[in-house]
């Protein structure tokens, strides 16, 4: 809005996002507002996406001001907004989450509606859990897409066996996309932990470092977890058929 205010997160423009209608139970989402200099990058990102597919003349990009480092004692942490695009060579969010997991010392918690990560992100989660980091993922309890939900479940066993904790939100559907690590750094945006979102879609994400928003995000995570059910690994010897089906589904997950 006017280059001075930006809203982002998972919230789309439909009644279900405001829980006016509830086809999948209570709709759980996250969003935020930034004002001032941090909003400038959203104008740049919007016009980049717009111009990628516009059939008219491209809209001119506004001149970006030179970045200014805030004084921590007077301003609310650091904010960095960026976008992912299939036109880019780098998968920025995928690498960001790998780096955050690699640097976490206490915990790394995630909200995501879909869970189909690539091998490198899976390995980063497993390695973090193995060295004692509390890795948690909150998923929906009621799916909006049953096939995608089943494909997401095919990843549960490997993650649970590696020490990652997974919770399903029983009141409804989790559409939130966020990450929080060690009370110091976190992200909120549009990025899901699935192949399409991490590698193929236009997405935007915002990193918050030592910002007050992180305390709000942590309280929200704990409140959501209190309404969720922890998932448990199954006995592969007893459920061998399920284990084989999960393995087959993971082959096709990047296509969905």
PDB file of N, CA and C in Angstrom, residues 70-110:
ATOM      1  N   UNK A  70      19.431  -0.752  11.027  1.00  0.00           N
ATOM      2  CA  UNK A  70      18.800  -0.070  12.152  1.00  0.00           C
ATOM      3  C   UNK A  70      19.652  -0.137  13.411  1.00  0.00           C
ATOM      4  N   UNK A  71      19.412   0.791  14.288  1.00  0.00           N
ATOM      5  CA  UNK A  71      20.063   0.751  15.601  1.00  0.00           C
ATOM      6  C   UNK A  71      19.238  -0.168  16.499  1.00  0.00           C
ATOM      7  N   UNK A  72      19.817  -1.281  16.966  1.00  0.00           N
ATOM      8  CA  UNK A  72      19.038  -2.258  17.734  1.00  0.00           C
ATOM      9  C   UNK A  72      18.363  -1.679  18.968  1.00  0.00           C
ATOM     10  N   UNK A  73      18.975  -0.638  19.561  1.00  0.00           N
ATOM     11  CA  UNK A  73      18.387  -0.107  20.790  1.00  0.00           C
ATOM     12  C   UNK A  73      17.159   0.755  20.510  1.00  0.00           C
ATOM     13  N   UNK A  74      16.948   1.149  19.255  1.00  0.00           N
ATOM     14  CA  UNK A  74      15.819   2.030  18.949  1.00  0.00           C
ATOM     15  C   UNK A  74      14.800   1.407  18.002  1.00  0.00           C
ATOM     16  N   UNK A  75      15.176   0.342  17.303  1.00  0.00           N
ATOM     17  CA  UNK A  75      14.271  -0.238  16.324  1.00  0.00           C
ATOM     18  C   UNK A  75      14.054  -1.717  16.610  1.00  0.00           C
ATOM     19  N   UNK A  76      13.011  -2.259  15.983  1.00  0.00           N
ATOM     20  CA  UNK A  76      12.518  -3.589  16.348  1.00  0.00           C
ATOM     21  C   UNK A  76      13.178  -4.666  15.510  1.00  0.00           C
ATOM     22  N   UNK A  77      14.423  -4.948  15.787  1.00  0.00           N
ATOM     23  CA  UNK A  77      15.122  -6.035  15.123  1.00  0.00           C
ATOM     24  C   UNK A  77      15.417  -5.749  13.662  1.00  0.00           C
ATOM     25  N   UNK A  78      15.666  -6.836  12.925  1.00  0.00           N
ATOM     26  CA  UNK A  78      16.005  -6.752  11.513  1.00  0.00           C
ATOM     27  C   UNK A  78      14.973  -7.523  10.695  1.00  0.00           C
ATOM     28  N   UNK A  79      14.650  -7.007   9.531  1.00  0.00           N
ATOM     29  CA  UNK A  79      13.659  -7.617   8.649  1.00  0.00           C
ATOM     30  C   UNK A  79      14.251  -7.716   7.253  1.00  0.00           C
ATOM     31  N   UNK A  80      14.167  -8.910   6.666  1.00  0.00           N
ATOM     32  CA  UNK A  80      14.639  -9.112   5.297  1.00  0.00           C
ATOM     33  C   UNK A  80      13.573  -9.886   4.532  1.00  0.00           C
ATOM     34  N   UNK A  81      12.998  -9.277   3.504  1.00  0.00           N
ATOM     35  CA  UNK A  81      11.996  -9.919   2.669  1.00  0.00           C
ATOM     36  C   UNK A  81      12.614 -10.285   1.321  1.00  0.00           C
ATOM     37  N   UNK A  82      12.223 -11.436   0.805  1.00  0.00           N
ATOM     38  CA  UNK A  82      12.777 -11.908  -0.462  1.00  0.00           C
ATOM     39  C   UNK A  82      11.730 -12.749  -1.177  1.00  0.00           C
ATOM     40  N   UNK A  83      12.003 -13.112  -2.421  1.00  0.00           N
ATOM     41  CA  UNK A  83      11.071 -13.957  -3.154  1.00  0.00           C
ATOM     42  C   UNK A  83      11.794 -15.149  -3.766  1.00  0.00           C
ATOM     43  N   UNK A  84      11.019 -16.206  -3.976  1.00  0.00           N
ATOM     44  CA  UNK A  84      11.453 -17.363  -4.752  1.00  0.00           C
ATOM     45  C   UNK A  84      10.768 -17.310  -6.104  1.00  0.00           C
ATOM     46  N   UNK A  85      11.443 -17.792  -7.128  1.00  0.00           N
ATOM     47  CA  UNK A  85      10.876 -17.797  -8.471  1.00  0.00           C
ATOM     48  C   UNK A  85      11.448 -18.969  -9.250  1.00  0.00           C
ATOM     49  N   UNK A  86      10.631 -19.638 -10.052  1.00  0.00           N
ATOM     50  CA  UNK A  86      11.174 -20.698 -10.918  1.00  0.00           C
ATOM     51  C   UNK A  86      12.131 -20.152 -11.968  1.00  0.00           C
ATOM     52  N   UNK A  87      12.161 -18.826 -12.137  1.00  0.00           N
ATOM     53  CA  UNK A  87      13.079 -18.207 -13.085  1.00  0.00           C
ATOM     54  C   UNK A  87      14.471 -18.012 -12.485  1.00  0.00           C
ATOM     55  N   UNK A  88      14.587 -18.193 -11.150  1.00  0.00           N
ATOM     56  CA  UNK A  88      15.877 -18.066 -10.478  1.00  0.00           C
ATOM     57  C   UNK A  88      16.613 -19.394 -10.475  1.00  0.00           C
ATOM     58  N   UNK A  89      17.909 -19.348 -10.456  1.00  0.00           N
ATOM     59  CA  UNK A  89      18.704 -20.580 -10.394  1.00  0.00           C
ATOM     60  C   UNK A  89      18.757 -21.135  -8.974  1.00  0.00           C
ATOM     61  N   UNK A  90      18.631 -20.257  -7.975  1.00  0.00           N
ATOM     62  CA  UNK A  90      18.737 -20.686  -6.583  1.00  0.00           C
ATOM     63  C   UNK A  90      17.353 -20.915  -5.981  1.00  0.00           C
ATOM     64  N   UNK A  91      17.222 -21.956  -5.187  1.00  0.00           N
ATOM     65  CA  UNK A  91      16.008 -22.198  -4.406  1.00  0.00           C
ATOM     66  C   UNK A  91      16.253 -21.586  -3.021  1.00  0.00           C
ATOM     67  N   UNK A  92      15.966 -20.297  -2.889  1.00  0.00           N
ATOM     68  CA  UNK A  92      16.391 -19.535  -1.710  1.00  0.00           C
ATOM     69  C   UNK A  92      15.801 -20.075  -0.417  1.00  0.00           C
ATOM     70  N   UNK A  93      14.495 -20.352  -0.405  1.00  0.00           N
ATOM     71  CA  UNK A  93      13.856 -20.800   0.840  1.00  0.00           C
ATOM     72  C   UNK A  93      14.348 -22.170   1.256  1.00  0.00           C
ATOM     73  N   UNK A  94      14.517 -23.066   0.304  1.00  0.00           N
ATOM     74  CA  UNK A  94      15.017 -24.395   0.630  1.00  0.00           C
ATOM     75  C   UNK A  94      16.383 -24.292   1.301  1.00  0.00           C
ATOM     76  N   UNK A  95      17.270 -23.467   0.745  1.00  0.00           N
ATOM     77  CA  UNK A  95      18.601 -23.310   1.329  1.00  0.00           C
ATOM     78  C   UNK A  95      18.541 -22.584   2.669  1.00  0.00           C
ATOM     79  N   UNK A  96      17.622 -21.618   2.781  1.00  0.00           N
ATOM     80  CA  UNK A  96      17.470 -20.898   4.043  1.00  0.00           C
ATOM     81  C   UNK A  96      17.103 -21.855   5.171  1.00  0.00           C
ATOM     82  N   UNK A  97      16.128 -22.730   4.936  1.00  0.00           N
ATOM     83  CA  UNK A  97      15.701 -23.649   5.990  1.00  0.00           C
ATOM     84  C   UNK A  97      16.799 -24.659   6.331  1.00  0.00           C
ATOM     85  N   UNK A  98      17.560 -25.076   5.333  1.00  0.00           N
ATOM     86  CA  UNK A  98      18.696 -25.961   5.611  1.00  0.00           C
ATOM     87  C   UNK A  98      19.712 -25.244   6.505  1.00  0.00           C
ATOM     88  N   UNK A  99      19.994 -23.976   6.180  1.00  0.00           N
ATOM     89  CA  UNK A  99      20.953 -23.207   6.982  1.00  0.00           C
ATOM     90  C   UNK A  99      20.442 -22.978   8.404  1.00  0.00           C
ATOM     91  N   UNK A 100      19.144 -22.649   8.540  1.00  0.00           N
ATOM     92  CA  UNK A 100      18.589 -22.419   9.873  1.00  0.00           C
ATOM     93  C   UNK A 100      18.663 -23.688  10.719  1.00  0.00           C
ATOM     94  N   UNK A 101      18.332 -24.818  10.124  1.00  0.00           N
ATOM     95  CA  UNK A 101      18.410 -26.082  10.851  1.00  0.00           C
ATOM     96  C   UNK A 101      19.855 -26.406  11.224  1.00  0.00           C
ATOM     97  N   UNK A 102      20.787 -26.086  10.354  1.00  0.00           N
ATOM     98  CA  UNK A 102      22.196 -26.370  10.618  1.00  0.00           C
ATOM     99  C   UNK A 102      22.749 -25.511  11.746  1.00  0.00           C
ATOM    100  N   UNK A 103      22.179 -24.295  11.925  1.00  0.00           N
ATOM    101  CA  UNK A 103      22.680 -23.372  12.929  1.00  0.00           C
ATOM    102  C   UNK A 103      21.871 -23.390  14.229  1.00  0.00           C
ATOM    103  N   UNK A 104      20.728 -24.052  14.233  1.00  0.00           N
ATOM    104  CA  UNK A 104      19.905 -24.101  15.451  1.00  0.00           C
ATOM    105  C   UNK A 104      20.631 -24.876  16.541  1.00  0.00           C
ATOM    106  N   UNK A 105      20.523 -24.379  17.755  1.00  0.00           N
ATOM    107  CA  UNK A 105      21.147 -25.060  18.891  1.00  0.00           C
ATOM    108  C   UNK A 105      20.124 -25.569  19.894  1.00  0.00           C
ATOM    109  N   UNK A 106      18.937 -24.966  19.925  1.00  0.00           N
ATOM    110  CA  UNK A 106      17.911 -25.339  20.890  1.00  0.00           C
ATOM    111  C   UNK A 106      16.699 -25.948  20.195  1.00  0.00           C
ATOM    112  N   UNK A 107      16.068 -25.189  19.310  1.00  0.00           N
ATOM    113  CA  UNK A 107      14.884 -25.725  18.636  1.00  0.00           C
ATOM    114  C   UNK A 107      14.713 -25.096  17.257  1.00  0.00           C
ATOM    115  N   UNK A 108      13.948 -25.780  16.427  1.00  0.00           N
ATOM    116  CA  UNK A 108      13.517 -25.272  15.116  1.00  0.00           C
ATOM    117  C   UNK A 108      12.107 -25.799  14.886  1.00  0.00           C
ATOM    118  N   UNK A 109      11.137 -24.894  14.866  1.00  0.00           N
ATOM    119  CA  UNK A 109       9.721 -25.267  14.757  1.00  0.00           C
ATOM    120  C   UNK A 109       9.143 -24.739  13.453  1.00  0.00           C
ATOM    121  N   UNK A 110       8.246 -25.525  12.863  1.00  0.00           N
ATOM    122  CA  UNK A 110       7.676 -25.176  11.569  1.00  0.00           C
ATOM    123  C   UNK A 110       6.154 -25.321  11.580  1.00  0.00           C
TER     124      UNK A 110
END
